[in-house]
Short mmCIF file of C-alpha atoms in Angstrom, two decimals:
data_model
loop_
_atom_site.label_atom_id
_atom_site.label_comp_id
_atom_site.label_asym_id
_atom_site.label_seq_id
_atom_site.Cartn_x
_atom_site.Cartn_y
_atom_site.Cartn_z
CA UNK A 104 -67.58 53.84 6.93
CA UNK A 105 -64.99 56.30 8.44
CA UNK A 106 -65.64 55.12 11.86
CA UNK A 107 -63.74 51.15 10.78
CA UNK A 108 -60.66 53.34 9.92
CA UNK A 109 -57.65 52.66 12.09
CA UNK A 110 -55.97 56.04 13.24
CA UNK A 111 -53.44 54.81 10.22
CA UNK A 112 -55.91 54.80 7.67
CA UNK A 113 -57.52 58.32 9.00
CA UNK A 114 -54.35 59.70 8.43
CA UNK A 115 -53.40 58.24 4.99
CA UNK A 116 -56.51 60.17 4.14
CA UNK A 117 -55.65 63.38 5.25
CA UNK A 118 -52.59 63.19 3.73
CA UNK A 119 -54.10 61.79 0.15
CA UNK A 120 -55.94 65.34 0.34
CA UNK A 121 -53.03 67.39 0.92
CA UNK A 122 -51.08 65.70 -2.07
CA UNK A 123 -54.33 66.52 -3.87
CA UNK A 124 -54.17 70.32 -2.55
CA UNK A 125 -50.73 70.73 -3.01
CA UNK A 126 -50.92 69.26 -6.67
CA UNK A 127 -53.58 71.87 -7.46
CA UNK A 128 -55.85 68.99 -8.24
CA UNK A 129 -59.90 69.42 -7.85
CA UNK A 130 -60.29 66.24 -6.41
CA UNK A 131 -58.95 62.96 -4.41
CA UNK A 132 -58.87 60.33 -7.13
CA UNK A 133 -56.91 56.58 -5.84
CA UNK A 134 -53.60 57.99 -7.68
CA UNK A 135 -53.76 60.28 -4.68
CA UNK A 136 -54.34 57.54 -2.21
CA UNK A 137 -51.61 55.77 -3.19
CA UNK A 138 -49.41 58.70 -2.59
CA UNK A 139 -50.94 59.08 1.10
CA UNK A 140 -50.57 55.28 1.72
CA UNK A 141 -46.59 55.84 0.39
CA UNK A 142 -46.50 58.52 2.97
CA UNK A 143 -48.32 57.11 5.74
CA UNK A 144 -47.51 54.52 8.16
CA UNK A 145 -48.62 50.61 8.53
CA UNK A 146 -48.41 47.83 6.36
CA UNK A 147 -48.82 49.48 2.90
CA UNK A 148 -46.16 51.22 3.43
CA UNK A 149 -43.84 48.72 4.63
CA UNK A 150 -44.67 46.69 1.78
CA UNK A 151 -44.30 49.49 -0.99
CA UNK A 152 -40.92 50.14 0.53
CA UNK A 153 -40.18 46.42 0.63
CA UNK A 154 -40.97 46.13 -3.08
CA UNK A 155 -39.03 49.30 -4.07
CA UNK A 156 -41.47 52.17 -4.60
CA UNK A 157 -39.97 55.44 -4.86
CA UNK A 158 -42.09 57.95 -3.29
CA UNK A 159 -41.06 60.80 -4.99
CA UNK A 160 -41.13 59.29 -7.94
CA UNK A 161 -44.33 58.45 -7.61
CA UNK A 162 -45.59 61.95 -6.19
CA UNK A 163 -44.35 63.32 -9.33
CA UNK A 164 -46.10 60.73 -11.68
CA UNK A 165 -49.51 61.46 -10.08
CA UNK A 166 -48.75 65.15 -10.18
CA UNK A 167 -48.42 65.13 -13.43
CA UNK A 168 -51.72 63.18 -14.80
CA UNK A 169 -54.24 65.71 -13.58
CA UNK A 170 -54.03 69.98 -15.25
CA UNK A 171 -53.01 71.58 -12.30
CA UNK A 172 -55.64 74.59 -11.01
CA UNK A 173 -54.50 77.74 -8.67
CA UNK A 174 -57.94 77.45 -7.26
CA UNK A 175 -57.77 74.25 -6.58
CA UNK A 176 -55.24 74.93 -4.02
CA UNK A 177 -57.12 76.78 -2.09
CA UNK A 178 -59.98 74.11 -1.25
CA UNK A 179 -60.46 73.42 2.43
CA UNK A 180 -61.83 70.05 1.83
CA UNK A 181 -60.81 68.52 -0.97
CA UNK A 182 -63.58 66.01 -2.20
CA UNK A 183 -63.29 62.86 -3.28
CA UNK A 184 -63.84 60.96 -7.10
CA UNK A 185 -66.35 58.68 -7.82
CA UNK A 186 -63.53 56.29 -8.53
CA UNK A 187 -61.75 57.52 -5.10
CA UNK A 188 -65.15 56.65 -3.44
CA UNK A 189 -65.16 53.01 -5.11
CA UNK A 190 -61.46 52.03 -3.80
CA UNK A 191 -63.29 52.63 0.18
CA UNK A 192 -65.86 50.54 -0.58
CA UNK A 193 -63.64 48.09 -1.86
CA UNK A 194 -61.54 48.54 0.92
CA UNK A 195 -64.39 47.63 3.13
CA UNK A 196 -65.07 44.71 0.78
CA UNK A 197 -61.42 43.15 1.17
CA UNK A 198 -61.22 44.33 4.73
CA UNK A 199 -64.80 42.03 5.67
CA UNK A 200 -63.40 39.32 3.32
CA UNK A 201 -60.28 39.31 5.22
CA UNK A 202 -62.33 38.74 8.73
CA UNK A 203 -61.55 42.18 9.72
CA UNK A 204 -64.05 44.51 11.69
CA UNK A 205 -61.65 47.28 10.63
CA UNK A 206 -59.98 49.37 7.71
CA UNK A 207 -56.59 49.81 7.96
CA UNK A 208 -53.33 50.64 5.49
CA UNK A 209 -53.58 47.51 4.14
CA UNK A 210 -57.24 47.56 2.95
CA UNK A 211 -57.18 50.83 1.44
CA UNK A 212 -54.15 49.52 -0.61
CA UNK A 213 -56.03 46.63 -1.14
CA UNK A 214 -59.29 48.74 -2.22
CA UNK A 215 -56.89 50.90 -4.29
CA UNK A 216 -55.68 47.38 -6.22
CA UNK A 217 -59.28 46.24 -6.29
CA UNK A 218 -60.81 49.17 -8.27
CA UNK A 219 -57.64 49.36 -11.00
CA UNK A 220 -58.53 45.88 -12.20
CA UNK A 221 -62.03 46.69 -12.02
CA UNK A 222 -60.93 49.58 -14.86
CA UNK A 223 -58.96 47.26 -16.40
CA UNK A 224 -55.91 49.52 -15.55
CA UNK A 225 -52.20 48.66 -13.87
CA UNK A 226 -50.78 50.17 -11.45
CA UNK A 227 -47.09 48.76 -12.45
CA UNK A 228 -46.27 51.66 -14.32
CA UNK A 229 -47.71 54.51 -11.50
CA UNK A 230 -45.74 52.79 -8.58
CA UNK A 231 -42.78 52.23 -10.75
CA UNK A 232 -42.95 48.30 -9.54
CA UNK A 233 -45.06 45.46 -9.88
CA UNK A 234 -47.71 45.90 -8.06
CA UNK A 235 -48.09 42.34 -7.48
CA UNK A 236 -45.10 42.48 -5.72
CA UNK A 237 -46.54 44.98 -3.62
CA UNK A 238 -49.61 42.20 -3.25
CA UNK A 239 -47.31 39.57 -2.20
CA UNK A 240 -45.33 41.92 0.51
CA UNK A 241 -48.70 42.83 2.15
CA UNK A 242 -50.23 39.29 1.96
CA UNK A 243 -47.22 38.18 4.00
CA UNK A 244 -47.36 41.06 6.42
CA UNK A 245 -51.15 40.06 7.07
CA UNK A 246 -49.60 36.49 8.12
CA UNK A 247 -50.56 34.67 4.65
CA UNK A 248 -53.44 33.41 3.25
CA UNK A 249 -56.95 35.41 4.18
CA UNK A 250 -58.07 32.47 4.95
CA UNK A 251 -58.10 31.73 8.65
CA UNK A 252 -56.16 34.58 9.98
CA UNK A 253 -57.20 35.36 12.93
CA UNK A 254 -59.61 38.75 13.74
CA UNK A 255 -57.77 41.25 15.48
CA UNK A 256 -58.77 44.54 17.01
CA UNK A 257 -57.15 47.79 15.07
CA UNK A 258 -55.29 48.76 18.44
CA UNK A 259 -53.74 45.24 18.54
CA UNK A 260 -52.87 45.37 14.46
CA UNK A 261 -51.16 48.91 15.21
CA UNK A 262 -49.50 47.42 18.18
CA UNK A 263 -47.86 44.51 16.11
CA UNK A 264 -46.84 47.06 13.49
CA UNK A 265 -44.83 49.03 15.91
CA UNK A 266 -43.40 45.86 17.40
CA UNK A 267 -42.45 44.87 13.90
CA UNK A 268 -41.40 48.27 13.19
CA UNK A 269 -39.23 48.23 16.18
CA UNK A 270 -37.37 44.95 16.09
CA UNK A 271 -36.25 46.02 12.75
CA UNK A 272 -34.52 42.79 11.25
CA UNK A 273 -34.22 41.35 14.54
CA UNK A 274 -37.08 38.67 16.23
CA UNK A 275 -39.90 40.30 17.50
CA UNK A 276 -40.13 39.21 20.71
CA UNK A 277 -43.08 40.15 23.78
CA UNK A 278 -41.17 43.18 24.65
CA UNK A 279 -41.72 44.60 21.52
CA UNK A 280 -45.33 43.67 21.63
CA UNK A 281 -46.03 45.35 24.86
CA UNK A 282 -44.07 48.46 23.71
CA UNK A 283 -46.50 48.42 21.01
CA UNK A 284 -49.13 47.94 22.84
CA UNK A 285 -48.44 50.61 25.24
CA UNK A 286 -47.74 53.28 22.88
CA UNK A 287 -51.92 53.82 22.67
CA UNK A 288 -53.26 55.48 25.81
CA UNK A 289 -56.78 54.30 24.97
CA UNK A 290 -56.13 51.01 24.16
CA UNK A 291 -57.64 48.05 26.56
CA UNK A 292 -54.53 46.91 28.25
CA UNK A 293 -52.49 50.84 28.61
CA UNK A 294 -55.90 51.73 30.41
CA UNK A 295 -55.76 48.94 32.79
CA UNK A 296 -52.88 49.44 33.61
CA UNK A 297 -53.45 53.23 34.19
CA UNK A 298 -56.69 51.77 36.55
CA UNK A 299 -53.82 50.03 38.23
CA UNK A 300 -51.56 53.15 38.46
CA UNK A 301 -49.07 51.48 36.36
CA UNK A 302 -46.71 54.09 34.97
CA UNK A 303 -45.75 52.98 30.72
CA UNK A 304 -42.27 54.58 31.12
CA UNK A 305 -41.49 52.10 34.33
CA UNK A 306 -42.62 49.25 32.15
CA UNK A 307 -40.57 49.84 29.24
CA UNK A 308 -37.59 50.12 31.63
CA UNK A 309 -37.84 47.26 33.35
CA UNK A 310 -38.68 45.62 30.03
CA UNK A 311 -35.13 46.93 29.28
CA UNK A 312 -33.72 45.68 31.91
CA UNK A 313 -34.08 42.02 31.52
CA UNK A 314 -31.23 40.05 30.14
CA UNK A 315 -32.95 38.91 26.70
CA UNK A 316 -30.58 36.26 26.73
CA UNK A 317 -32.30 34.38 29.73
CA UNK A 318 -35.49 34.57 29.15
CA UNK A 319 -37.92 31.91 26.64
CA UNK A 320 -38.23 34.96 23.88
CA UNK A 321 -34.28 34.36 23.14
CA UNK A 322 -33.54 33.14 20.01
CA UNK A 323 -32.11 29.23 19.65
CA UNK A 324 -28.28 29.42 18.83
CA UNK A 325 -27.66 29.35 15.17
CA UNK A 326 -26.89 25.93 13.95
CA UNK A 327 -23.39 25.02 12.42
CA UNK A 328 -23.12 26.35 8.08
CA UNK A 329 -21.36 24.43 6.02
CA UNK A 330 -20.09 26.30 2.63
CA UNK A 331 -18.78 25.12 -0.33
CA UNK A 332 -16.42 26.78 -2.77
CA UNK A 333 -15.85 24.89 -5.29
CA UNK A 334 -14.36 21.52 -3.96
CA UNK A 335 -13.24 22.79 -0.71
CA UNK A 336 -16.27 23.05 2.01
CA UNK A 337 -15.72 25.44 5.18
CA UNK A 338 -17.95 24.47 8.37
CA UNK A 339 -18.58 27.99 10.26
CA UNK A 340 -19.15 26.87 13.81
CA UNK A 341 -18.79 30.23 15.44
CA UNK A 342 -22.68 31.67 16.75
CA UNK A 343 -22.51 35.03 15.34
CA UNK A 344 -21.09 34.16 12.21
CA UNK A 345 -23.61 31.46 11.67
CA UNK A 346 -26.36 33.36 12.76
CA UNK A 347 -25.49 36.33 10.59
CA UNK A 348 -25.04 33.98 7.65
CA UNK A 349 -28.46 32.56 8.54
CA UNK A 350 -30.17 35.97 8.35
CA UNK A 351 -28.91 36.57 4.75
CA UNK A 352 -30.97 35.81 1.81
CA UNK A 353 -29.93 32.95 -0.72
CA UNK A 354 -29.55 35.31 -3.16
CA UNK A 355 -26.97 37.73 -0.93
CA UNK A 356 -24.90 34.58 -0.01
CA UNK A 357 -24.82 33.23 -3.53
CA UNK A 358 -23.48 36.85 -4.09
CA UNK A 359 -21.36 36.75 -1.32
CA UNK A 360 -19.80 33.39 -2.04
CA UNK A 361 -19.00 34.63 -5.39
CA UNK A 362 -17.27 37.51 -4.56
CA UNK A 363 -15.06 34.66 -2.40
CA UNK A 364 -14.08 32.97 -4.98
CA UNK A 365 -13.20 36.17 -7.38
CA UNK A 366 -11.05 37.75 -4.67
CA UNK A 367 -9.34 34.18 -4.19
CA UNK A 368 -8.23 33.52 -8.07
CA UNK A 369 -7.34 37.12 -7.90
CA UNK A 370 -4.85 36.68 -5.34
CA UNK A 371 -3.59 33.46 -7.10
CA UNK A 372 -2.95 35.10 -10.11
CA UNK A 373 -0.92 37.70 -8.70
CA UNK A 374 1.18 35.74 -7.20
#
């Protein structure tokens, strides 16, 4: 089964047996998991962060379910639980169900989710969130609903995480992608391009180089806003303002708005 795991998902593993080590706990159970997927990098990650999960919080919750043993911290390899063993093979399970040919962050999260229910046990109160929240995060991440999304290669899903991870909150545009793309030696298109004698460095600086601006990955110019504060509505024509407006949640401008309209009567009153 090892051999489907993304680079990602090898190393979320390694570190679920340190946290295990370090705990002074005799074996990798999915409480541990969840601290290595915390830890890790990928989409689990991204969408525990997204939903709020405190890390150390949650380090400290698993460290405490489990007696802690001296000896214990002194195993090389740390084995796993039979119910560590049933979150992989449910993590192969939602992986295939997905359309995926791989394991990655997201499945062993997935696997992780899978086997609670099967126990009939939440994870709300271990992650300190919901952990359908969590769900939700990662279904978006994987581009919506399982079903038909697209099969993709675990060198191509690790290259769009690093594009995503790299654009930040801004669009994710083809430079990103080949950045990604580019940051794995072995993957198909870095070795062609090392057949070809292409050096990665001069890529990424010519990437650089181009005027975003001009090319077909720009973004279209923010429409006009119109905002209403009570009976008086504002039209924001400038770009940047619009476009920074745009990028705020509903929630965040409601907020925002709000605060307006406080700081405005607050100002009529003292005068």
């Amino acid at each position: 089964m090892f051999e489907r795991f993304t680079d990602r998902a090898r190393r979320v593993i390694v570190l679920a047996q340190d946290a295990a080590r370090d705990m002074g706990h005799a074996q990798i159970r999915p409480e541990h998991l969840l601290v290595g997927l915390w830890q890790g990098e990928g989409m689990a990650a991204n969408a525990m962060v997204q939903a709020g999960v405190d890390g150390a919080a949650l380090r400290q919750r698993v460290a405490g379910l489990f007696p802690s043993e001296p000896a214990a911290k002194k195993i090389n390899k740390v084995p796993f639980s039979i119910e560590a063993k049933k979150c992989l093979e449910q993590s192969l399970r939602a992986a295939l169900g997905l359309g995926h040919s791989y394991i990655g962050t997201e499945h062993l999260f997935l696997g992780v989710e899978r086997q609670a229910e099967t126990a009939d046990r939440s994870l709300d109160d271990l992650l300190g969130v919901d952990a359908a929240d969590v769900h939700r995060r990662l279904t978006e991440l994987l581009g919506g609903a399982p079903s038909g999304h697209p099969m993709r290669s675990p060198a191509l899903q690790e290259a769009l995480d690093r594009a995503r991870s790299q654009a930040g909150r801004s669009p994710m545009t083809t430079g990103h992608v080949l950045g990604g793309i580019l940051a794995d030696p072995d993957s198909q298109v870095s070795r062609a391009f090392a057949e070809m004698r292409v050096d990665p460095q001069q890529v990424r600086a010519a990437v650089s180089a181009v005027d975003l601006a001009t090319t077909s990955d720009a973004s279209p110019a923010p429409e006009s806003i119109a905002i209403t504060i009570g009976e008086v509505t504002t039209v924001i024509a400038d770009p940047e303002i619009a476009g920074a407006l745009q990028q705020l949640g509903s929630q965040q401008l409601r907020e925002l708005i709000k605060a307006a309209v406080q700081r405005a009567d607050t100002g009529r009153a003292a005068r």
